[in-house]
Short mmCIF file of C-alpha atoms in Angstrom, two decimals:
data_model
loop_
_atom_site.label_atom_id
_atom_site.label_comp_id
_atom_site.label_asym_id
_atom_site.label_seq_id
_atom_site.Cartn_x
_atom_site.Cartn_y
_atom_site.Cartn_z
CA UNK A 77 -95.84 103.91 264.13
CA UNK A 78 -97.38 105.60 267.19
CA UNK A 79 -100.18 103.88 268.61
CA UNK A 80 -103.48 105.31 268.47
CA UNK A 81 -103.98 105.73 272.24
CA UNK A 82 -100.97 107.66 272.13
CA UNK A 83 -102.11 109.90 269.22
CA UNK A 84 -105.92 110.47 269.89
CA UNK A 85 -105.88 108.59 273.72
CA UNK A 86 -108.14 105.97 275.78
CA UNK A 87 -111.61 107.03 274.82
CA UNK A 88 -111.28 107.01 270.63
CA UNK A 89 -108.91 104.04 270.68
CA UNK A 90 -111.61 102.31 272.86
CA UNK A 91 -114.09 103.19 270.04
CA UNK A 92 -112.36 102.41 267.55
CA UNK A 93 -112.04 99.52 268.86
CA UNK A 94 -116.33 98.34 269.22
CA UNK A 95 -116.50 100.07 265.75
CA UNK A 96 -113.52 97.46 264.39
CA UNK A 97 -115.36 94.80 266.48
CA UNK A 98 -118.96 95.54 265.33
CA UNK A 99 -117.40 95.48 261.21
CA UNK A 100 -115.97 92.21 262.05
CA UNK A 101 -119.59 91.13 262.67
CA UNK A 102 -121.19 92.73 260.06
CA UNK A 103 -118.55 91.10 257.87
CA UNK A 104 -119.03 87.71 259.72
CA UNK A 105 -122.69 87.75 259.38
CA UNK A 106 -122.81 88.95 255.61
CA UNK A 107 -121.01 85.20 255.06
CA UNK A 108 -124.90 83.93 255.67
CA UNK A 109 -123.00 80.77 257.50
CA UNK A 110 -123.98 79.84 260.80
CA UNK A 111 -121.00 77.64 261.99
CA UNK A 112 -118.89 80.08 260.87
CA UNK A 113 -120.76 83.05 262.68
CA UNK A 114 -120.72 80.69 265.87
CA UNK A 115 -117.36 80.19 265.86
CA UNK A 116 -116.17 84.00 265.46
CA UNK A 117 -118.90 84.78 268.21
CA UNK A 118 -117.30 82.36 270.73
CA UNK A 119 -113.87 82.95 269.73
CA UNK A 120 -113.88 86.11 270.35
CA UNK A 121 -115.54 85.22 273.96
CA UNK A 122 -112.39 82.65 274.72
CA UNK A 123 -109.97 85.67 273.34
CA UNK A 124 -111.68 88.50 275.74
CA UNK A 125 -111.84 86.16 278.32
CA UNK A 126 -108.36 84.80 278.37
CA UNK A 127 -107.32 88.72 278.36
CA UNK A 128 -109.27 89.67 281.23
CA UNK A 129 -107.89 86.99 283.08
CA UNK A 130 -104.47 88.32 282.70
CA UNK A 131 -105.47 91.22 283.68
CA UNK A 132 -107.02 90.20 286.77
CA UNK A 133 -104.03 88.03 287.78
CA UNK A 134 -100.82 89.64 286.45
CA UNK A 135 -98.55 88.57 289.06
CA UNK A 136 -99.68 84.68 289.62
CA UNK A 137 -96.88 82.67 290.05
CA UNK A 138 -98.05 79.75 289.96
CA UNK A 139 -98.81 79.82 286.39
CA UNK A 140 -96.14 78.06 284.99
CA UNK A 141 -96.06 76.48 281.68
CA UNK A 142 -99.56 74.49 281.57
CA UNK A 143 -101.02 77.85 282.41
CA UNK A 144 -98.77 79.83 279.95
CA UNK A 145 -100.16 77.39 277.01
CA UNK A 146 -103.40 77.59 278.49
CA UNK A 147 -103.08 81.01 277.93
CA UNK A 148 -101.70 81.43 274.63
CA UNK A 149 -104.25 78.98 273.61
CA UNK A 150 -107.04 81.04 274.39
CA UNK A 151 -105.66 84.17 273.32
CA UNK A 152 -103.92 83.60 270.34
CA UNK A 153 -104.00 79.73 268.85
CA UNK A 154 -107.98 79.78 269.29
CA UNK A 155 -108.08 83.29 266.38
CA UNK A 156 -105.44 81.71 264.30
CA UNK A 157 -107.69 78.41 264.79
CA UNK A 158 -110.90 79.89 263.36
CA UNK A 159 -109.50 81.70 260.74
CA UNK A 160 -108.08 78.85 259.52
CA UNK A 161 -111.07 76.66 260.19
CA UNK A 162 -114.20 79.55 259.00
CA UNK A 163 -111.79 79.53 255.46
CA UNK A 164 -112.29 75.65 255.22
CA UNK A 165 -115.60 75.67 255.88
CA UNK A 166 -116.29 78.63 253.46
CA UNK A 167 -114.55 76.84 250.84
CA UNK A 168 -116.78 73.96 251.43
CA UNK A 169 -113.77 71.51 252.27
CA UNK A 170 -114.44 67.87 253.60
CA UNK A 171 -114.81 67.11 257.77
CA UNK A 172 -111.35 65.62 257.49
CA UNK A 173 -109.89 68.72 255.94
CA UNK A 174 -111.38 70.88 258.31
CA UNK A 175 -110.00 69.31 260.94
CA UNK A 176 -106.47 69.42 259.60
CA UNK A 177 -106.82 73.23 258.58
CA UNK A 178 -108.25 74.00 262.64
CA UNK A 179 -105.15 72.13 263.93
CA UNK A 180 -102.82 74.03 261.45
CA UNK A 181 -104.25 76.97 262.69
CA UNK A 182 -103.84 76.28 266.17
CA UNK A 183 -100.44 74.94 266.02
CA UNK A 184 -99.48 78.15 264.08
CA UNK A 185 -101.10 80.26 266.49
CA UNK A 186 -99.07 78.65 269.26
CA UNK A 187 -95.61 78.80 267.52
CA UNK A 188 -96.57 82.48 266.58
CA UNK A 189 -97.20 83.32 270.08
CA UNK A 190 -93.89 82.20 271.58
CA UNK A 191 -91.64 83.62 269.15
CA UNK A 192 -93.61 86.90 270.19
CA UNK A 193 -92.44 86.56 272.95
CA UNK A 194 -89.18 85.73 272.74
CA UNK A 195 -89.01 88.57 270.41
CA UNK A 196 -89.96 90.95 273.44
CA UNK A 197 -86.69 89.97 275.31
CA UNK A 198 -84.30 89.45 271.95
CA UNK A 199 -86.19 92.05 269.76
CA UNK A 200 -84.46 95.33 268.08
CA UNK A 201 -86.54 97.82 270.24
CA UNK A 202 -86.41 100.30 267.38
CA UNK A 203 -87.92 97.61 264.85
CA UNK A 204 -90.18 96.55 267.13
CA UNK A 205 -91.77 99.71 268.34
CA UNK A 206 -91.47 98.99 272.12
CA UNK A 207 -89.25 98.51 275.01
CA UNK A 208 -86.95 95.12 275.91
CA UNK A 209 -88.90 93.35 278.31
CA UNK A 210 -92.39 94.74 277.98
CA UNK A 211 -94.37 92.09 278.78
CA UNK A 212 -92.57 91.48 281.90
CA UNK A 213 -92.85 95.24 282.59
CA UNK A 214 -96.49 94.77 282.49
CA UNK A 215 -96.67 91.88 284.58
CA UNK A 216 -96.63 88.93 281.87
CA UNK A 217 -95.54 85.90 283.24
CA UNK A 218 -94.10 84.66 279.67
CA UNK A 219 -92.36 81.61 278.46
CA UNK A 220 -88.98 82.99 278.71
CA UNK A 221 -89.34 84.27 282.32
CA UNK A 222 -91.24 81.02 282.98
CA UNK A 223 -87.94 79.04 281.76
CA UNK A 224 -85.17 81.31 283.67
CA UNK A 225 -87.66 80.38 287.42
CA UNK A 226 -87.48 76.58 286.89
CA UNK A 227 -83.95 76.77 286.08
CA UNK A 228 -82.93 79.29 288.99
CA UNK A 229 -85.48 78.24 291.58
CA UNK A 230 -83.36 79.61 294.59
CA UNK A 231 -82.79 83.17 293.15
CA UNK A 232 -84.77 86.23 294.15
CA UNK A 233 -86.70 86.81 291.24
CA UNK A 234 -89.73 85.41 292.24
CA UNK A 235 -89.63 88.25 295.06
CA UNK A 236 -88.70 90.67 291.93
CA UNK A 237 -91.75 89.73 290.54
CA UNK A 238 -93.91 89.96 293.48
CA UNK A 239 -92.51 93.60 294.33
CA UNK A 240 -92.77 94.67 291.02
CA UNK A 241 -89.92 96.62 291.24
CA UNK A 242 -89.32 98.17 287.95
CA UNK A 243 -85.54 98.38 287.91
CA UNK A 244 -85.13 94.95 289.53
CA UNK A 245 -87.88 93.65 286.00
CA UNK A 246 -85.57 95.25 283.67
CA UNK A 247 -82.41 93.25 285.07
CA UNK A 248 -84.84 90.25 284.56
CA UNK A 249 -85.29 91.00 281.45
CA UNK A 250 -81.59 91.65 280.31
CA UNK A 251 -80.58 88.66 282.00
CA UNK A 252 -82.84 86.66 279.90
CA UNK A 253 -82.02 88.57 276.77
CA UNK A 254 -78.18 87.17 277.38
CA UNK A 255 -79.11 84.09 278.20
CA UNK A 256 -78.41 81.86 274.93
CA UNK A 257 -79.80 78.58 276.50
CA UNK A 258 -82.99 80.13 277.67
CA UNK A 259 -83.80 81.83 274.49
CA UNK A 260 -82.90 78.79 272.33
CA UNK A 261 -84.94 76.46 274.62
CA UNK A 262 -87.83 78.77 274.00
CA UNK A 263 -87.01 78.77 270.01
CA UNK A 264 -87.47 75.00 270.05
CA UNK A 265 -90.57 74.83 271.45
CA UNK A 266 -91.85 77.70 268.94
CA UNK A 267 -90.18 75.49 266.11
CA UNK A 268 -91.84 71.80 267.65
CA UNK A 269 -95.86 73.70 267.03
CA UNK A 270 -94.74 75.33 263.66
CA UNK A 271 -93.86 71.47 262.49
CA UNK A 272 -96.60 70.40 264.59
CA UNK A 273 -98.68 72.92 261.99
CA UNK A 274 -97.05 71.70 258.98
CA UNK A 275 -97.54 68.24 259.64
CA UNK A 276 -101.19 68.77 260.44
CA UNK A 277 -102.02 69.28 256.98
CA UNK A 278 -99.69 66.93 254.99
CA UNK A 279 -102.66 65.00 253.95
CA UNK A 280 -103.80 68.03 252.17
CA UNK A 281 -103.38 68.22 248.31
CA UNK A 282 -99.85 69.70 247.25
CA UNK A 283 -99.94 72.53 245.39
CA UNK A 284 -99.41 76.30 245.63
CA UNK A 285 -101.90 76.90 248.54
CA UNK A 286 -100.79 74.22 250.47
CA UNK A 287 -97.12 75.35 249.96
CA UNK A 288 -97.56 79.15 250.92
CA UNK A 289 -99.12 77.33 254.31
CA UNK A 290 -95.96 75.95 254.83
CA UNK A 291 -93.73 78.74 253.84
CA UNK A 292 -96.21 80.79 256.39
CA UNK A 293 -95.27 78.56 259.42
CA UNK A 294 -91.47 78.80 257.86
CA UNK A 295 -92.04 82.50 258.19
CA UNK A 296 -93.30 83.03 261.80
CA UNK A 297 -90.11 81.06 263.27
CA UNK A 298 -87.78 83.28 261.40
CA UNK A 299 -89.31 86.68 261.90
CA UNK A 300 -87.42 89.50 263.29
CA UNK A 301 -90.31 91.84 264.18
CA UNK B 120 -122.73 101.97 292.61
CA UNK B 121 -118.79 103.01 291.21
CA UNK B 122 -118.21 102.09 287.84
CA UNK B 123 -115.74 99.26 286.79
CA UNK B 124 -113.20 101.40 285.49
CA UNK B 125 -113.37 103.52 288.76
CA UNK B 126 -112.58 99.68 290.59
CA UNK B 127 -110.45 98.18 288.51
CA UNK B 128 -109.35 100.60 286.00
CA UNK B 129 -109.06 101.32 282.57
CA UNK B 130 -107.50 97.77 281.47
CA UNK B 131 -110.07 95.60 282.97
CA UNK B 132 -113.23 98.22 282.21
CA UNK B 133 -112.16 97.58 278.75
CA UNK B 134 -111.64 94.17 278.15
CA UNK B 135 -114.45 93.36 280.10
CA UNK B 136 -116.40 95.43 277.66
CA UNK B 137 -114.93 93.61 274.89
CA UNK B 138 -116.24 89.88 276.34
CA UNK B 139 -119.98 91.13 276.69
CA UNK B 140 -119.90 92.38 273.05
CA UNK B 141 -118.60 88.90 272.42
CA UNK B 142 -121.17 87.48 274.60
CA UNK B 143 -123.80 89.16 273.02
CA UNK B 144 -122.80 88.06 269.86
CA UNK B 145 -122.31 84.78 270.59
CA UNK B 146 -126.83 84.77 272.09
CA UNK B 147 -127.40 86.61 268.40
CA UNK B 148 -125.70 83.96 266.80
CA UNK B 149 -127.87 81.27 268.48
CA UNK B 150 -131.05 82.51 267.22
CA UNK B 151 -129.95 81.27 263.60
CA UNK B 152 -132.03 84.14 262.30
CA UNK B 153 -130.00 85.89 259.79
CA UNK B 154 -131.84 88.76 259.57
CA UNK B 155 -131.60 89.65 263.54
CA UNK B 156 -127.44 88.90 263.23
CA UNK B 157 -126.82 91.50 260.62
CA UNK B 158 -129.67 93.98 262.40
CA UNK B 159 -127.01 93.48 265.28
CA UNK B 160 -124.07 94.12 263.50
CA UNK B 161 -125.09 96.83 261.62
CA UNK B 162 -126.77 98.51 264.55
CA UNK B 163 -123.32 98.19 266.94
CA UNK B 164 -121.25 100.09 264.11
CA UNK B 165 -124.03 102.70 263.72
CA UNK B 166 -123.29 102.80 267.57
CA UNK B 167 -120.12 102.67 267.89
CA UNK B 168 -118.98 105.29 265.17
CA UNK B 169 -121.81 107.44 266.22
CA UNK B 170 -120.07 107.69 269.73
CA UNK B 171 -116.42 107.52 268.09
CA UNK B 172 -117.39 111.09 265.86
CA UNK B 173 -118.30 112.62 268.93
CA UNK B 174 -115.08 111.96 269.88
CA UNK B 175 -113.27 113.39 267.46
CA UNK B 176 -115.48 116.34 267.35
CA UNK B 177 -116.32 117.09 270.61
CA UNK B 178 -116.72 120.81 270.64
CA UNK B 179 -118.31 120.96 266.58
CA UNK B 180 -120.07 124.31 267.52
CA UNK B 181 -121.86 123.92 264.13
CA UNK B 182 -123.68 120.64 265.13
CA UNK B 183 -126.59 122.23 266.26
CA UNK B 184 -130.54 121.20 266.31
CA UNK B 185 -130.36 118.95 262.98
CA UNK B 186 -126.76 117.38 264.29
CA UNK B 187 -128.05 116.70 267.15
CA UNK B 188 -130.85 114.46 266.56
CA UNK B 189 -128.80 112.83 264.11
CA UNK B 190 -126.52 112.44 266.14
CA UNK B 191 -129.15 110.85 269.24
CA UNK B 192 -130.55 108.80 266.40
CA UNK B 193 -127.35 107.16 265.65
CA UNK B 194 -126.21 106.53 268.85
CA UNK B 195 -129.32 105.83 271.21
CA UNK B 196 -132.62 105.26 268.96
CA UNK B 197 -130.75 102.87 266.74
CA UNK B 198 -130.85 100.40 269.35
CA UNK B 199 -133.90 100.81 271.18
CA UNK B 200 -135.33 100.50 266.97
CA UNK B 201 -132.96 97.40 266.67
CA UNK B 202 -134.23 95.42 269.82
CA UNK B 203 -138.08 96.25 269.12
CA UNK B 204 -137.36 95.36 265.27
CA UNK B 205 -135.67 92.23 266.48
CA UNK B 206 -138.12 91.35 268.99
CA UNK B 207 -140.65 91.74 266.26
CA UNK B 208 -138.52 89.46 263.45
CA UNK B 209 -138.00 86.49 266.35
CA UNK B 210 -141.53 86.61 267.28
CA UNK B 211 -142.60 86.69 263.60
CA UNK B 212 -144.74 89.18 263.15
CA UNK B 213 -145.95 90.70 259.89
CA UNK B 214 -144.38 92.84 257.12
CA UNK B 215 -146.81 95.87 258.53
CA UNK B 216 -145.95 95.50 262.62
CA UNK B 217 -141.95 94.45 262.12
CA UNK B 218 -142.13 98.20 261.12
CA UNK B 219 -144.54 99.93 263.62
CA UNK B 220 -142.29 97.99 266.26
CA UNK B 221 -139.14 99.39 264.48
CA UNK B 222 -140.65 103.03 265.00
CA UNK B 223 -141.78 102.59 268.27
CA UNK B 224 -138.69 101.85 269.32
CA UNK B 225 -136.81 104.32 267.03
CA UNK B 226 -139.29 107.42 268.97
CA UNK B 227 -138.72 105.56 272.35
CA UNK B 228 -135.23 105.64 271.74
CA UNK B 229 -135.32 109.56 270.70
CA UNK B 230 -137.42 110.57 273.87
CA UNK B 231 -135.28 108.40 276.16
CA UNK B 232 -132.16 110.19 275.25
CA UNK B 233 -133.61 113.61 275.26
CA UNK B 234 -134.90 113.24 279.23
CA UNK B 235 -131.40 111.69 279.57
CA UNK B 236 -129.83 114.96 278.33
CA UNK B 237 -132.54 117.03 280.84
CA UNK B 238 -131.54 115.13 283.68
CA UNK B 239 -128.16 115.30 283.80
CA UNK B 240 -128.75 119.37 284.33
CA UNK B 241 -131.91 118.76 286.79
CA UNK B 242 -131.34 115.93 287.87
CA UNK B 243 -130.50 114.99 291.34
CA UNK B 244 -126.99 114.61 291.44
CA UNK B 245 -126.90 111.81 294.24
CA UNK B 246 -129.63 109.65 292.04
CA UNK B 247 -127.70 109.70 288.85
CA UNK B 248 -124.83 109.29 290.54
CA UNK B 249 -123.23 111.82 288.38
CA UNK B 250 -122.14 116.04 288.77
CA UNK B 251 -124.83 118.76 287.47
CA UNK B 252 -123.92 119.33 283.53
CA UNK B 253 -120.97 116.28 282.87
CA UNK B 254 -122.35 116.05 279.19
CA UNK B 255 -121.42 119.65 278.90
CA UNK B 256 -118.33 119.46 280.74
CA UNK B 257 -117.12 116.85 278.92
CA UNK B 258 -117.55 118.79 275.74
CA UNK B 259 -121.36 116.91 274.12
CA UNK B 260 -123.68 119.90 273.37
CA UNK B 261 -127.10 118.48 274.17
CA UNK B 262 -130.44 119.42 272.91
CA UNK B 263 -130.72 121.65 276.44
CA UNK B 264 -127.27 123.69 275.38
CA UNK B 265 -128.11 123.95 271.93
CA UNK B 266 -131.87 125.49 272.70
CA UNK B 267 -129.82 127.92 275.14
CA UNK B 268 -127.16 129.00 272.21
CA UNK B 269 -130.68 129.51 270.15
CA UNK B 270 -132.27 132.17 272.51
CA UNK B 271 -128.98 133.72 273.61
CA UNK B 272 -127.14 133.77 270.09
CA UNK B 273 -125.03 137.27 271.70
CA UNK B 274 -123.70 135.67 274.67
CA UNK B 275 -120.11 134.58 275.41
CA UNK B 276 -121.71 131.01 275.76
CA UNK B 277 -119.80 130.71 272.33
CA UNK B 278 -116.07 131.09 273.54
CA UNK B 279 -116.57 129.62 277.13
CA UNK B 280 -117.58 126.06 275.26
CA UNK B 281 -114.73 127.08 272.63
CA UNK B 282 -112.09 127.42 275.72
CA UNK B 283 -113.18 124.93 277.61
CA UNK B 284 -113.56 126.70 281.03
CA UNK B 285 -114.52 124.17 283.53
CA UNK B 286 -116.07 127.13 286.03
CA UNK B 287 -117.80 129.30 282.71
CA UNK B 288 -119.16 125.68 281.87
CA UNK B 289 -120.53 124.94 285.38
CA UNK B 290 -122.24 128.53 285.57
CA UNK B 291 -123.79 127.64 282.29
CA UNK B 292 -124.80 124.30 283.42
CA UNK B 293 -126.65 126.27 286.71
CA UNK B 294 -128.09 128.89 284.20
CA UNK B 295 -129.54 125.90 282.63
CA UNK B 296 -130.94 124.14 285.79
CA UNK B 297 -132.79 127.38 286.58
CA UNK B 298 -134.29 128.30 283.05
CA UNK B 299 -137.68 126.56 283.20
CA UNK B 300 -138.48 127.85 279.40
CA UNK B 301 -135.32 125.43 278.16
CA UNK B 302 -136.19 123.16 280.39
CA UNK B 303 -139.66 122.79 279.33
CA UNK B 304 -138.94 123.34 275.60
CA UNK B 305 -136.98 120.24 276.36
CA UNK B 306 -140.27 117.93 277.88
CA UNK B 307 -142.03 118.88 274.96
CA UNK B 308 -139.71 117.60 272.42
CA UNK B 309 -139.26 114.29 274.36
CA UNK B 310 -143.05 114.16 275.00
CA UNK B 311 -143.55 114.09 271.33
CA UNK B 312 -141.36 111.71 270.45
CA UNK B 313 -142.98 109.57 273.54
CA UNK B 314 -146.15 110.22 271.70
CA UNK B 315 -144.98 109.20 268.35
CA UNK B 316 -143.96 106.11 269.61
CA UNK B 317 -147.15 105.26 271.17
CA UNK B 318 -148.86 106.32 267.82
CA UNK B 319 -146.43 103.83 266.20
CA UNK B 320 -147.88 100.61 267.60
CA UNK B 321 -152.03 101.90 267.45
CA UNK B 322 -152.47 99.70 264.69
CA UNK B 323 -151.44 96.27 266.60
CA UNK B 324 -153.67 94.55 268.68
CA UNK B 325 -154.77 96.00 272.29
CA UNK B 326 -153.62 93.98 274.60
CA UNK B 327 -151.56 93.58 277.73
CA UNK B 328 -148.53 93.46 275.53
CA UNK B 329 -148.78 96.36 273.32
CA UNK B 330 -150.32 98.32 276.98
CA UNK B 331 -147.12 97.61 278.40
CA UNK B 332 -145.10 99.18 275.27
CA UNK B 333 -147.68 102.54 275.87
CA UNK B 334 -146.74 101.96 279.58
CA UNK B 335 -142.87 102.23 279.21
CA UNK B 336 -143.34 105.34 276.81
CA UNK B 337 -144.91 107.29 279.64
CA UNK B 338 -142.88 105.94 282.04
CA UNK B 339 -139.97 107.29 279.85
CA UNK B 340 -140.91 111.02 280.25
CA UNK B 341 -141.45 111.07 283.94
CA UNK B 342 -138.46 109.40 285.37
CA UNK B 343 -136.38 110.69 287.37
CA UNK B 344 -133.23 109.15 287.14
#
């Protein structure tokens, strides 16, 4: 589907974003629960802020992994972290199963994350609704791009990078999409924090809830789009 | 000063928009008052779809006099009546000044936004840091426009606002700056909603607090900028 800022442009998908944000809180604070308001509150400070640092930074090169899962961290394990953890709490679970259901989250958040952006190199660009090599387009320093540096540290893409030179990005990017040892090293690391999620709640009753947790992590390593 | 977006463009004018809403979520959620924390939820929506209708709508020739205010309520005297209600809840007042507070700041709110609506056609353009008439030329019929279309209702007004014409618009925007009747149709409005807000708060106690309140209600209708 088009995107909103395509279809109605910058100023009513802006709104509509504050309007989304400001239901979010309304919903949040109907809950009555003050950890739980807390936590959406400064989540959604650690998501904005993580953003805004990308976008004040694009082309830092020295970001390498730690400040890749830094970054991923903060912009996309810390929401699938308090959703996970605000549903525990809601459902009045014990400290211990909290914990386990915050680290799930996380984990899940993290292993989501990468294959996203694997996907953005591998994807079908039809299914996925944008361009091979977006991120990179944009500036993203991701996991994929971060692998392909440390394993060719004499080439020239570093200066590729710097120059931003869009036809020089897109060879980047179709190099990496080729590249069956990058792409599966990334895979591996997605599939270590999807374990890492499942494991995190193995002390967690079995049953059907527990299961479709599992099947969930199962899920976001497999996905195509 | 130039805006952020005019700095560092749309991206980081955005997100950086995004992490104060967080922000001031995340000081509502610290008062632990759940009153205030749904007043602020429910207040940003009101906001934020307020401003996302005129959006959508921007040249609604219809929304005249009664859309108008309805429309200023929504977007501007909801949250001058949300911060004085607030203000009022926190500092726990009665049943009986929680709502004189509300209305004061509801009328504040009203008069504010009127005066803003005069100035940006009287105003002095290096002050507000803004060109004669940008409400109107970006399409928002303000109370000034509207009182115009009332005592010219066989002009062309009609079809320049309907086209769009930036030059018709800036002639109409002059013909406004020099009509002292619309003008001061306009102070008299504002000046008695400024009243209505002092009238609001007679019944609390005089004091240096409640003369400051009176204070900023005059100080409302004679700024300049």
């Amino acid at each position: 589907m088009p995107t909103l800022n395509r279809l109605w442009g910058h100023r009513v998908a802006l709104l509509l974003g504050d309007y989304l944000f400001s239901k979010a809180a309304e919903l949040v604070s109907n809950l009555n629960n003050r950890r739980v308001i807390k936590l959406f509150a400064q989540t959604l400070m650690r998501v904005s802020a993580a953003e805004l640092e990308q976008g004040l930074s694009p082309w830092e090169l020295k970001k390498r992994r730690h400040h890749y899962y830094r970054w991923i961290e903060d912009k996309t394990a810390s929401l699938f972290s308090a959703a996970a953890e605000s549903g525990a709490i809601l459902g009045q679970a014990s400290k211990h199963q909290i914990k386990a259901l915050k680290e799930y989250g996380f984990n899940l958040g993290l292993s989501f994350q990468i294959i996203d952006d694997i996907l953005d190199f591998i994807g079908d660009e039809e299914e996925m609704g944008k361009p091979i090599g977006s991120d990179l387009l944009q500036g993203h320093l991701t996991l994929p791009v971060i692998i392909l540096l440390e394993r060719e540290p004499d080439s020239s893409f570093k200066e590729t990078f710097a120059s931003g030179d869009i036809e020089g990005l897109k060879g980047i990017a179709q190099r990496i999409a080729q590249s069956p040892l990058i792409i599966e090293e990334c895979y591996t690391i997605a599939r270590g924090f999807a374990l890492q999620a499942t494991k995190s709640i193995e002390s967690l009753p079995f049953n059907p809830i527990s299961s479709s947790l599992i099947d969930l992590a199962h899920y976001i390593i497999s996905r195509k789009k």
